[in-house]
Amino acid sequence: MTLSWKTGGILLGLVFLAAVLLVKPIGVSTQFVIADGIIADAISPEFITETEEGYTSENAYMAKSNGKYAKNASNPLNYSFVFVLAMMAGAAISSFLRGGVKGGEKTMPNIWRENFGDSALKRFAVSFLGGFIIVFGARLAGGCTSGHMMSGLMQTSISGYMFTLGAFGAGIPIAMMLYKKSEG
Amino acid sequence: MTTIILAIVIGGAFGVVLDRIGATNPKYALKMLALTNLHLMKTILLAIGVASVAMFAGQMAGLVDVAHMSVKTAYLGVFIGGLLLGTGWAVTGYCPGTGLSAAATGRKDALFFIAGGLLGAAAYMASYSWIKSTGILDNMFGGKATVAAVPGTDYPSLFEGLPGDIVGIVLGLGFIVIAFALPSKFVGSGDVHGTTIPAE
């Protein structure tokens, strides 16, 4: 059972407020880059190197902003990375307490099954491609639904409005075309 | 150490709330984007409004440190990236935060979302220098711009003459009004889940 939009909206707003009040605005998608950095550096230790001024990387994106990402990938126990891990733990605990995701819903949401059939392979392949384009897009934009849309709009950021226009501008017509059946 | 504790507390609360508002279930995002059930849209709009009004009011009252704001840079790639993210969002029902959270609740398709996301991030890292050379990462509107000038910050703004904190409160109230004004669901959609709230 989901919360009413009023209760849920106030709680979600309070979480975003608490983040700005105590630390900084919430963001998630950067941590995909940090995770990649951790993996790449584990495979090839020269991927991230410590310099006298801090950290740098052989990858230009990892090294940008004075090696900010390189530093975080070298020290995963930092605020933003732990934040995302805690978010996952919070979602897992909440879901568990509600009885968890059950049966066929674990493989794909029912709304997908109604519109595109029961093939797990198809849903998994599309989820993979979707994940690719979403995180690529989020990195190009410099943020995602959390960082740009929620945190951005609450701060009256112009970039937040640009992102939101793009995300809903593409998302609404595509979802309307794809999900014609949405009874369950 | 304090920051790590804050990360665990705020991050954990974020995850719990994402799950409780239905954001870990792709159904709600998909129905929101297909405009068949606006429950999640109303939730998000109210959240933005509440957070915005409280943050700017808190700044005016001296309770919220303006330095904690972090406005992101505006450039053409923000819009293009938004289009890409919106496309994937409309197909899968996931965005980065909700996809990770959904995987944590036991959704297997979300694990494939994460794998694709890690590869997408890697592809961006590999193509960053080239993308930067195209110019779509160049600043627009002066870079880290806000709608109006926020006192105590040096963010550029579209309307320099207007007080950014008051504009923030007005826009926040606007989001709250829209949240109340939108219908929960449109006529013709037969969904009964998640619409436990009486109509306005």
GROMACS .gro file of C-alpha atoms in nm:
model
  384
    1MET     CA    1   0.000   0.000   0.000
    2THR     CA    2   0.150   0.329  -0.104
    3LEU     CA    3   0.113   0.646   0.099
    4SER     CA    4  -0.138   0.909  -0.006
    5TRP     CA    5   0.021   1.175  -0.224
    6LYS     CA    6  -0.021   1.427   0.055
    7THR     CA    7   0.160   1.226   0.321
    8GLY     CA    8   0.415   1.093   0.072
    9GLY     CA    9   0.478   1.434  -0.080
   10ILE     CA   10   0.533   1.599   0.258
   11LEU     CA   11   0.769   1.320   0.373
   12LEU     CA   12   0.964   1.329   0.046
   13GLY     CA   13   0.986   1.707   0.068
   14LEU     CA   14   1.113   1.686   0.426
   15VAL     CA   15   1.389   1.444   0.320
   16PHE     CA   16   1.504   1.684   0.046
   17LEU     CA   17   1.483   1.972   0.292
   18ALA     CA   18   1.681   1.783   0.558
   19ALA     CA   19   1.954   1.707   0.305
   20VAL     CA   20   1.999   2.077   0.217
   21LEU     CA   21   1.965   2.184   0.580
   22LEU     CA   22   2.228   1.941   0.709
   23VAL     CA   23   2.460   1.863   0.418
   24LYS     CA   24   2.381   1.936   0.053
   25PRO     CA   25   2.111   1.867  -0.208
   26ILE     CA   26   2.036   1.503  -0.288
   27GLY     CA   27   2.182   1.349  -0.603
   28VAL     CA   28   2.227   0.989  -0.716
   29SER     CA   29   2.352   0.943  -1.071
   30THR     CA   30   2.712   1.057  -1.008
   31GLN     CA   31   2.758   0.743  -0.799
   32PHE     CA   32   2.736   0.526  -1.113
   33VAL     CA   33   3.056   0.700  -1.222
   34ILE     CA   34   3.212   0.651  -0.880
   35ALA     CA   35   3.121   0.280  -0.889
   36ASP     CA   36   3.278   0.251  -1.236
   37GLY     CA   37   3.587   0.428  -1.103
   38ILE     CA   38   3.615   0.183  -0.815
   39ILE     CA   39   3.583  -0.112  -1.056
   40ALA     CA   40   3.826   0.033  -1.311
   41ASP     CA   41   4.083   0.114  -1.044
   42ALA     CA   42   4.055  -0.237  -0.899
   43ILE     CA   43   4.123  -0.388  -1.243
   44SER     CA   44   4.391  -0.139  -1.340
   45PRO     CA   45   4.544   0.038  -1.036
   46GLU     CA   46   4.692   0.321  -1.244
   47PHE     CA   47   4.339   0.434  -1.342
   48ILE     CA   48   4.329   0.668  -1.042
   49THR     CA   49   4.650   0.814  -0.903
   50GLU     CA   50   4.722   1.024  -0.598
   51THR     CA   51   4.913   1.344  -0.666
   52GLU     CA   52   5.056   1.609  -0.439
   53GLU     CA   53   4.743   1.820  -0.478
   54GLY     CA   54   4.495   1.536  -0.448
   55TYR     CA   55   4.375   1.276  -0.695
   56THR     CA   56   4.363   1.247  -1.071
   57SER     CA   57   4.276   0.985  -1.330
   58GLU     CA   58   4.380   0.885  -1.679
   59ASN     CA   59   4.013   0.940  -1.770
   60ALA     CA   60   3.932   1.306  -1.839
   61TYR     CA   61   3.583   1.288  -1.684
   62MET     CA   62   3.712   1.117  -1.371
   63ALA     CA   63   3.985   1.381  -1.342
   64LYS     CA   64   3.765   1.687  -1.396
   65SER     CA   65   3.699   1.944  -1.119
   66ASN     CA   66   4.042   1.885  -0.968
   67GLY     CA   67   3.995   1.511  -0.941
   68LYS     CA   68   3.677   1.530  -0.732
   69TYR     CA   69   3.537   1.204  -0.873
   70ALA     CA   70   3.878   1.034  -0.865
   71LYS     CA   71   3.907   1.122  -0.498
   72ASN     CA   72   3.563   0.983  -0.415
   73ALA     CA   73   3.627   0.662  -0.608
   74SER     CA   74   3.952   0.620  -0.414
   75ASN     CA   75   3.766   0.678  -0.088
   76PRO     CA   76   3.425   0.512  -0.125
   77LEU     CA   77   3.342   0.587   0.237
   78ASN     CA   78   3.234   0.940   0.146
   79TYR     CA   79   2.897   1.110   0.200
   80SER     CA   80   2.751   1.075  -0.150
   81PHE     CA   81   2.844   0.711  -0.205
   82VAL     CA   82   2.731   0.599   0.143
   83PHE     CA   83   2.411   0.801   0.089
   84VAL     CA   84   2.322   0.590  -0.216
   85LEU     CA   85   2.404   0.263  -0.038
   86ALA     CA   86   2.188   0.374   0.256
   87MET     CA   87   1.908   0.465   0.015
   88MET     CA   88   1.916   0.110  -0.122
   89ALA     CA   89   1.917  -0.034   0.231
   90GLY     CA   90   1.625   0.189   0.329
   91ALA     CA   91   1.423   0.080   0.027
   92ALA     CA   92   1.505  -0.287   0.098
   93ILE     CA   93   1.397  -0.264   0.463
   94SER     CA   94   1.079  -0.075   0.379
   95SER     CA   95   0.987  -0.325   0.109
   96PHE     CA   96   1.063  -0.620   0.338
   97LEU     CA   97   0.841  -0.476   0.611
   98ARG     CA   98   0.557  -0.444   0.359
   99GLY     CA   99   0.597  -0.810   0.264
  100GLY     CA  100   0.837  -0.765  -0.025
  101VAL     CA  101   0.798  -0.786  -0.401
  102LYS     CA  102   0.623  -1.112  -0.482
  103GLY     CA  103   0.606  -1.371  -0.759
  104GLY     CA  104   0.608  -1.261  -1.120
  105GLU     CA  105   0.639  -0.898  -1.018
  106LYS     CA  106   1.001  -0.976  -0.924
  107THR     CA  107   1.086  -1.046  -1.287
  108MET     CA  108   0.892  -0.760  -1.443
  109PRO     CA  109   0.617  -0.522  -1.340
  110ASN     CA  110   0.268  -0.636  -1.434
  111ILE     CA  111   0.210  -0.328  -1.649
  112TRP     CA  112   0.499  -0.442  -1.872
  113ARG     CA  113   0.355  -0.795  -1.895
  114GLU     CA  114   0.017  -0.660  -2.002
  115ASN     CA  115   0.168  -0.454  -2.281
  116PHE     CA  116   0.466  -0.659  -2.399
  117GLY     CA  117   0.412  -1.019  -2.289
  118ASP     CA  118   0.580  -1.255  -2.047
  119SER     CA  119   0.934  -1.284  -2.188
  120ALA     CA  120   1.184  -1.220  -1.908
  121LEU     CA  121   1.465  -1.196  -2.161
  122LYS     CA  122   1.286  -0.912  -2.342
  123ARG     CA  123   1.224  -0.715  -2.021
  124PHE     CA  124   1.582  -0.771  -1.899
  125ALA     CA  125   1.733  -0.663  -2.233
  126VAL     CA  126   1.517  -0.350  -2.244
  127SER     CA  127   1.598  -0.273  -1.878
  128PHE     CA  128   1.969  -0.300  -1.961
  129LEU     CA  129   1.940  -0.071  -2.264
  130GLY     CA  130   1.718   0.164  -2.067
  131GLY     CA  131   1.972   0.179  -1.786
  132PHE     CA  132   2.243   0.259  -2.038
  133ILE     CA  133   2.058   0.550  -2.200
  134ILE     CA  134   1.926   0.682  -1.865
  135VAL     CA  135   2.261   0.700  -1.690
  136PHE     CA  136   2.440   0.822  -2.005
  137GLY     CA  137   2.173   1.093  -2.029
  138ALA     CA  138   2.197   1.174  -1.659
  139ARG     CA  139   2.574   1.218  -1.685
  140LEU     CA  140   2.537   1.434  -1.995
  141ALA     CA  141   2.282   1.643  -1.806
  142GLY     CA  142   2.496   1.648  -1.491
  143GLY     CA  143   2.220   1.504  -1.274
  144CYS     CA  144   1.904   1.294  -1.271
  145THR     CA  145   1.552   1.307  -1.135
  146SER     CA  146   1.688   1.357  -0.782
  147GLY     CA  147   1.964   1.607  -0.849
  148HIS     CA  148   1.814   1.809  -1.132
  149MET     CA  149   1.438   1.772  -1.104
  150MET     CA  150   1.380   1.753  -0.728
  151SER     CA  151   1.684   1.934  -0.587
  152GLY     CA  152   1.707   2.165  -0.888
  153LEU     CA  153   1.346   2.281  -0.899
  154MET     CA  154   1.334   2.332  -0.521
  155GLN     CA  155   1.632   2.569  -0.553
  156THR     CA  156   1.484   2.750  -0.856
  157SER     CA  157   1.775   2.630  -1.075
  158ILE     CA  158   1.744   2.709  -1.445
  159SER     CA  159   1.919   2.376  -1.516
  160GLY     CA  160   1.646   2.199  -1.319
  161TYR     CA  161   1.379   2.345  -1.547
  162MET     CA  162   1.579   2.254  -1.860
  163PHE     CA  163   1.621   1.896  -1.742
  164THR     CA  164   1.257   1.857  -1.638
  165LEU     CA  165   1.140   1.992  -1.974
  166GLY     CA  166   1.359   1.735  -2.152
  167ALA     CA  167   1.268   1.440  -1.929
  168PHE     CA  168   0.891   1.492  -1.944
  169GLY     CA  169   0.907   1.617  -2.302
  170ALA     CA  170   1.042   1.281  -2.412
  171GLY     CA  171   0.892   1.065  -2.137
  172ILE     CA  172   0.525   1.155  -2.170
  173PRO     CA  173   0.473   1.094  -2.544
  174ILE     CA  174   0.681   0.775  -2.535
  175ALA     CA  175   0.500   0.629  -2.232
  176MET     CA  176   0.164   0.722  -2.384
  177MET     CA  177   0.255   0.532  -2.700
  178LEU     CA  178   0.402   0.229  -2.524
  179TYR     CA  179   0.171   0.176  -2.229
  180LYS     CA  180  -0.175   0.185  -2.381
  181LYS     CA  181  -0.292  -0.097  -2.156
  182SER     CA  182  -0.256   0.001  -1.796
  183GLU     CA  183  -0.532  -0.158  -1.596
  184GLY     CA  184  -0.328  -0.338  -1.332
  185MET     CA  185   3.238   1.050   1.070
  186THR     CA  186   2.942   1.280   1.129
  187THR     CA  187   2.892   1.313   0.755
  188ILE     CA  188   2.883   0.934   0.719
  189ILE     CA  189   2.617   0.909   0.990
  190LEU     CA  190   2.418   1.182   0.813
  191ALA     CA  191   2.457   0.992   0.485
  192ILE     CA  192   2.317   0.678   0.647
  193VAL     CA  193   2.028   0.859   0.817
  194ILE     CA  194   1.922   1.085   0.526
  195GLY     CA  195   1.997   0.824   0.260
  196GLY     CA  196   1.809   0.559   0.455
  197ALA     CA  197   1.510   0.788   0.500
  198PHE     CA  198   1.515   0.870   0.129
  199GLY     CA  199   1.508   0.500   0.041
  200VAL     CA  200   1.221   0.427   0.279
  201VAL     CA  201   1.017   0.718   0.143
  202LEU     CA  202   1.089   0.625  -0.220
  203ASP     CA  203   0.954   0.278  -0.146
  204ARG     CA  204   0.650   0.404   0.047
  205ILE     CA  205   0.540   0.649  -0.225
  206GLY     CA  206   0.551   0.371  -0.484
  207ALA     CA  207   0.861   0.497  -0.665
  208THR     CA  208   1.034   0.157  -0.640
  209ASN     CA  209   0.748   0.009  -0.842
  210PRO     CA  210   0.795   0.105  -1.210
  211LYS     CA  211   0.418   0.096  -1.254
  212TYR     CA  212   0.369   0.433  -1.088
  213ALA     CA  213   0.633   0.613  -1.293
  214LEU     CA  214   0.500   0.457  -1.615
  215LYS     CA  215   0.141   0.551  -1.537
  216MET     CA  216   0.251   0.901  -1.445
  217LEU     CA  217   0.430   0.943  -1.778
  218ALA     CA  218   0.143   0.781  -1.971
  219LEU     CA  219  -0.084   1.026  -1.784
  220THR     CA  220  -0.315   0.748  -1.667
  221ASN     CA  221  -0.246   0.791  -1.294
  222LEU     CA  222  -0.092   1.108  -1.158
  223HIS     CA  223  -0.049   0.990  -0.799
  224LEU     CA  224   0.333   1.000  -0.824
  225MET     CA  225   0.326   1.332  -1.010
  226LYS     CA  226   0.120   1.491  -0.731
  227THR     CA  227   0.357   1.343  -0.472
  228ILE     CA  228   0.666   1.481  -0.649
  229LEU     CA  229   0.514   1.826  -0.706
  230LEU     CA  230   0.407   1.854  -0.343
  231ALA     CA  231   0.754   1.742  -0.228
  232ILE     CA  232   0.930   2.002  -0.443
  233GLY     CA  233   0.689   2.269  -0.323
  234VAL     CA  234   0.721   2.182   0.046
  235ALA     CA  235   1.101   2.160   0.028
  236SER     CA  236   1.129   2.483  -0.168
  237VAL     CA  237   0.900   2.691   0.055
  238ALA     CA  238   1.062   2.557   0.373
  239MET     CA  239   1.417   2.604   0.244
  240PHE     CA  240   1.371   2.963   0.126
  241ALA     CA  241   1.160   3.059   0.430
  242GLY     CA  242   1.429   2.901   0.648
  243GLN     CA  243   1.694   3.108   0.471
  244MET     CA  244   1.497   3.427   0.529
  245ALA     CA  245   1.459   3.337   0.896
  246GLY     CA  246   1.829   3.261   0.920
  247LEU     CA  247   1.767   2.893   1.000
  248VAL     CA  248   1.898   2.743   0.676
  249ASP     CA  249   2.255   2.805   0.564
  250VAL     CA  250   2.244   2.950   0.211
  251ALA     CA  251   2.588   2.799   0.149
  252HIS     CA  252   2.428   2.452   0.151
  253MET     CA  253   2.253   2.530  -0.175
  254SER     CA  254   2.419   2.373  -0.476
  255VAL     CA  255   2.286   2.497  -0.808
  256LYS     CA  256   2.390   2.294  -1.112
  257THR     CA  257   2.524   2.448  -1.431
  258ALA     CA  258   2.288   2.515  -1.721
  259TYR     CA  259   2.405   2.404  -2.068
  260LEU     CA  260   2.244   2.252  -2.377
  261GLY     CA  261   2.348   1.901  -2.267
  262VAL     CA  262   2.120   1.932  -1.964
  263PHE     CA  263   1.818   1.938  -2.195
  264ILE     CA  264   1.954   1.667  -2.429
  265GLY     CA  265   2.045   1.450  -2.131
  266GLY     CA  266   1.694   1.507  -1.998
  267LEU     CA  267   1.550   1.384  -2.329
  268LEU     CA  268   1.765   1.069  -2.312
  269LEU     CA  269   1.679   1.002  -1.950
  270GLY     CA  270   1.310   1.065  -2.020
  271THR     CA  271   1.320   0.814  -2.305
  272GLY     CA  272   1.466   0.539  -2.089
  273TRP     CA  273   1.242   0.635  -1.798
  274ALA     CA  274   0.931   0.599  -2.015
  275VAL     CA  275   1.037   0.255  -2.138
  276THR     CA  276   1.160   0.100  -1.812
  277GLY     CA  277   0.983   0.298  -1.541
  278TYR     CA  278   1.315   0.349  -1.364
  279CYS     CA  279   1.541   0.648  -1.310
  280PRO     CA  280   1.882   0.623  -1.139
  281GLY     CA  281   1.761   0.652  -0.778
  282THR     CA  282   1.446   0.445  -0.815
  283GLY     CA  283   1.623   0.178  -1.025
  284LEU     CA  284   1.886   0.121  -0.755
  285SER     CA  285   1.617   0.118  -0.487
  286ALA     CA  286   1.397  -0.119  -0.688
  287ALA     CA  287   1.686  -0.362  -0.726
  288ALA     CA  288   1.732  -0.349  -0.350
  289THR     CA  289   1.367  -0.450  -0.303
  290GLY     CA  290   1.429  -0.765  -0.505
  291ARG     CA  291   1.330  -0.666  -0.858
  292LYS     CA  292   1.549  -0.863  -1.099
  293ASP     CA  293   1.486  -0.642  -1.401
  294ALA     CA  294   1.630  -0.352  -1.198
  295LEU     CA  295   1.959  -0.543  -1.167
  296PHE     CA  296   1.983  -0.531  -1.547
  297PHE     CA  297   1.899  -0.162  -1.527
  298ILE     CA  298   2.197  -0.112  -1.292
  299ALA     CA  299   2.431  -0.311  -1.518
  300GLY     CA  300   2.321  -0.102  -1.816
  301GLY     CA  301   2.360   0.213  -1.607
  302LEU     CA  302   2.717   0.128  -1.511
  303LEU     CA  303   2.797   0.071  -1.878
  304GLY     CA  304   2.621   0.395  -1.975
  305ALA     CA  305   2.828   0.587  -1.719
  306ALA     CA  306   3.142   0.423  -1.855
  307ALA     CA  307   3.042   0.517  -2.211
  308TYR     CA  308   2.999   0.877  -2.098
  309MET     CA  309   3.338   0.873  -1.926
  310ALA     CA  310   3.497   0.739  -2.245
  311SER     CA  311   3.327   0.996  -2.470
  312TYR     CA  312   3.350   1.297  -2.235
  313SER     CA  313   3.640   1.471  -2.408
  314TRP     CA  314   3.469   1.445  -2.745
  315ILE     CA  315   3.131   1.558  -2.609
  316LYS     CA  316   3.299   1.856  -2.443
  317SER     CA  317   3.458   1.948  -2.777
  318THR     CA  318   3.115   1.975  -2.942
  319GLY     CA  319   3.029   2.272  -2.720
  320ILE     CA  320   2.707   2.130  -2.572
  321LEU     CA  321   2.862   2.149  -2.224
  322ASP     CA  322   2.927   2.522  -2.256
  323ASN     CA  323   2.750   2.743  -2.002
  324MET     CA  324   2.410   2.893  -2.077
  325PHE     CA  325   2.238   3.167  -1.874
  326GLY     CA  326   2.568   3.237  -1.701
  327GLY     CA  327   2.615   2.880  -1.573
  328LYS     CA  328   2.488   2.800  -1.225
  329ALA     CA  329   2.182   3.018  -1.271
  330THR     CA  330   1.867   3.056  -1.065
  331VAL     CA  331   1.535   3.216  -1.162
  332ALA     CA  332   1.594   3.523  -0.940
  333ALA     CA  333   1.891   3.643  -0.737
  334VAL     CA  334   1.917   3.445  -0.412
  335PRO     CA  335   2.045   3.670  -0.130
  336GLY     CA  336   2.376   3.556   0.014
  337THR     CA  337   2.483   3.371  -0.302
  338ASP     CA  338   2.660   3.486  -0.616
  339TYR     CA  339   2.459   3.266  -0.852
  340PRO     CA  340   2.370   3.448  -1.173
  341SER     CA  341   1.998   3.475  -1.234
  342LEU     CA  342   1.743   3.533  -1.509
  343PHE     CA  343   1.574   3.813  -1.316
  344GLU     CA  344   1.848   3.994  -1.128
  345GLY     CA  345   1.613   4.254  -0.986
  346LEU     CA  346   1.380   4.007  -0.812
  347PRO     CA  347   1.443   3.864  -0.463
  348GLY     CA  348   1.533   3.497  -0.515
  349ASP     CA  349   1.410   3.379  -0.177
  350ILE     CA  350   1.063   3.527  -0.222
  351VAL     CA  351   1.048   3.402  -0.581
  352GLY     CA  352   1.147   3.057  -0.447
  353ILE     CA  353   0.859   3.062  -0.200
  354VAL     CA  354   0.613   3.177  -0.468
  355LEU     CA  355   0.727   2.908  -0.713
  356GLY     CA  356   0.716   2.650  -0.431
  357LEU     CA  357   0.358   2.749  -0.352
  358GLY     CA  358   0.287   2.720  -0.725
  359PHE     CA  359   0.408   2.358  -0.723
  360ILE     CA  360   0.185   2.286  -0.422
  361VAL     CA  361  -0.117   2.442  -0.596
  362ILE     CA  362  -0.054   2.234  -0.909
  363ALA     CA  363  -0.019   1.921  -0.694
  364PHE     CA  364  -0.365   1.985  -0.549
  365ALA     CA  365  -0.518   2.090  -0.881
  366LEU     CA  366  -0.411   1.786  -1.085
  367PRO     CA  367  -0.660   1.501  -1.094
  368SER     CA  368  -0.541   1.182  -0.924
  369LYS     CA  369  -0.626   0.984  -1.229
  370PHE     CA  370  -0.779   1.054  -1.561
  371VAL     CA  371  -1.120   0.925  -1.657
  372GLY     CA  372  -1.101   0.591  -1.833
  373SER     CA  373  -0.803   0.449  -1.646
  374GLY     CA  374  -0.917   0.156  -1.441
  375ASP     CA  375  -0.640   0.149  -1.183
  376VAL     CA  376  -0.748   0.092  -0.828
  377HIS     CA  377  -0.407   0.051  -0.665
  378GLY     CA  378  -0.250   0.346  -0.493
  379THR     CA  379  -0.557   0.560  -0.526
  380THR     CA  380  -0.671   0.518  -0.171
  381ILE     CA  381  -0.711   0.889  -0.123
  382PRO     CA  382  -1.053   1.045  -0.168
  383ALA     CA  383  -1.089   1.289  -0.453
  384GLU     CA  384  -1.035   1.653  -0.375
   0.00000   0.00000   0.00000
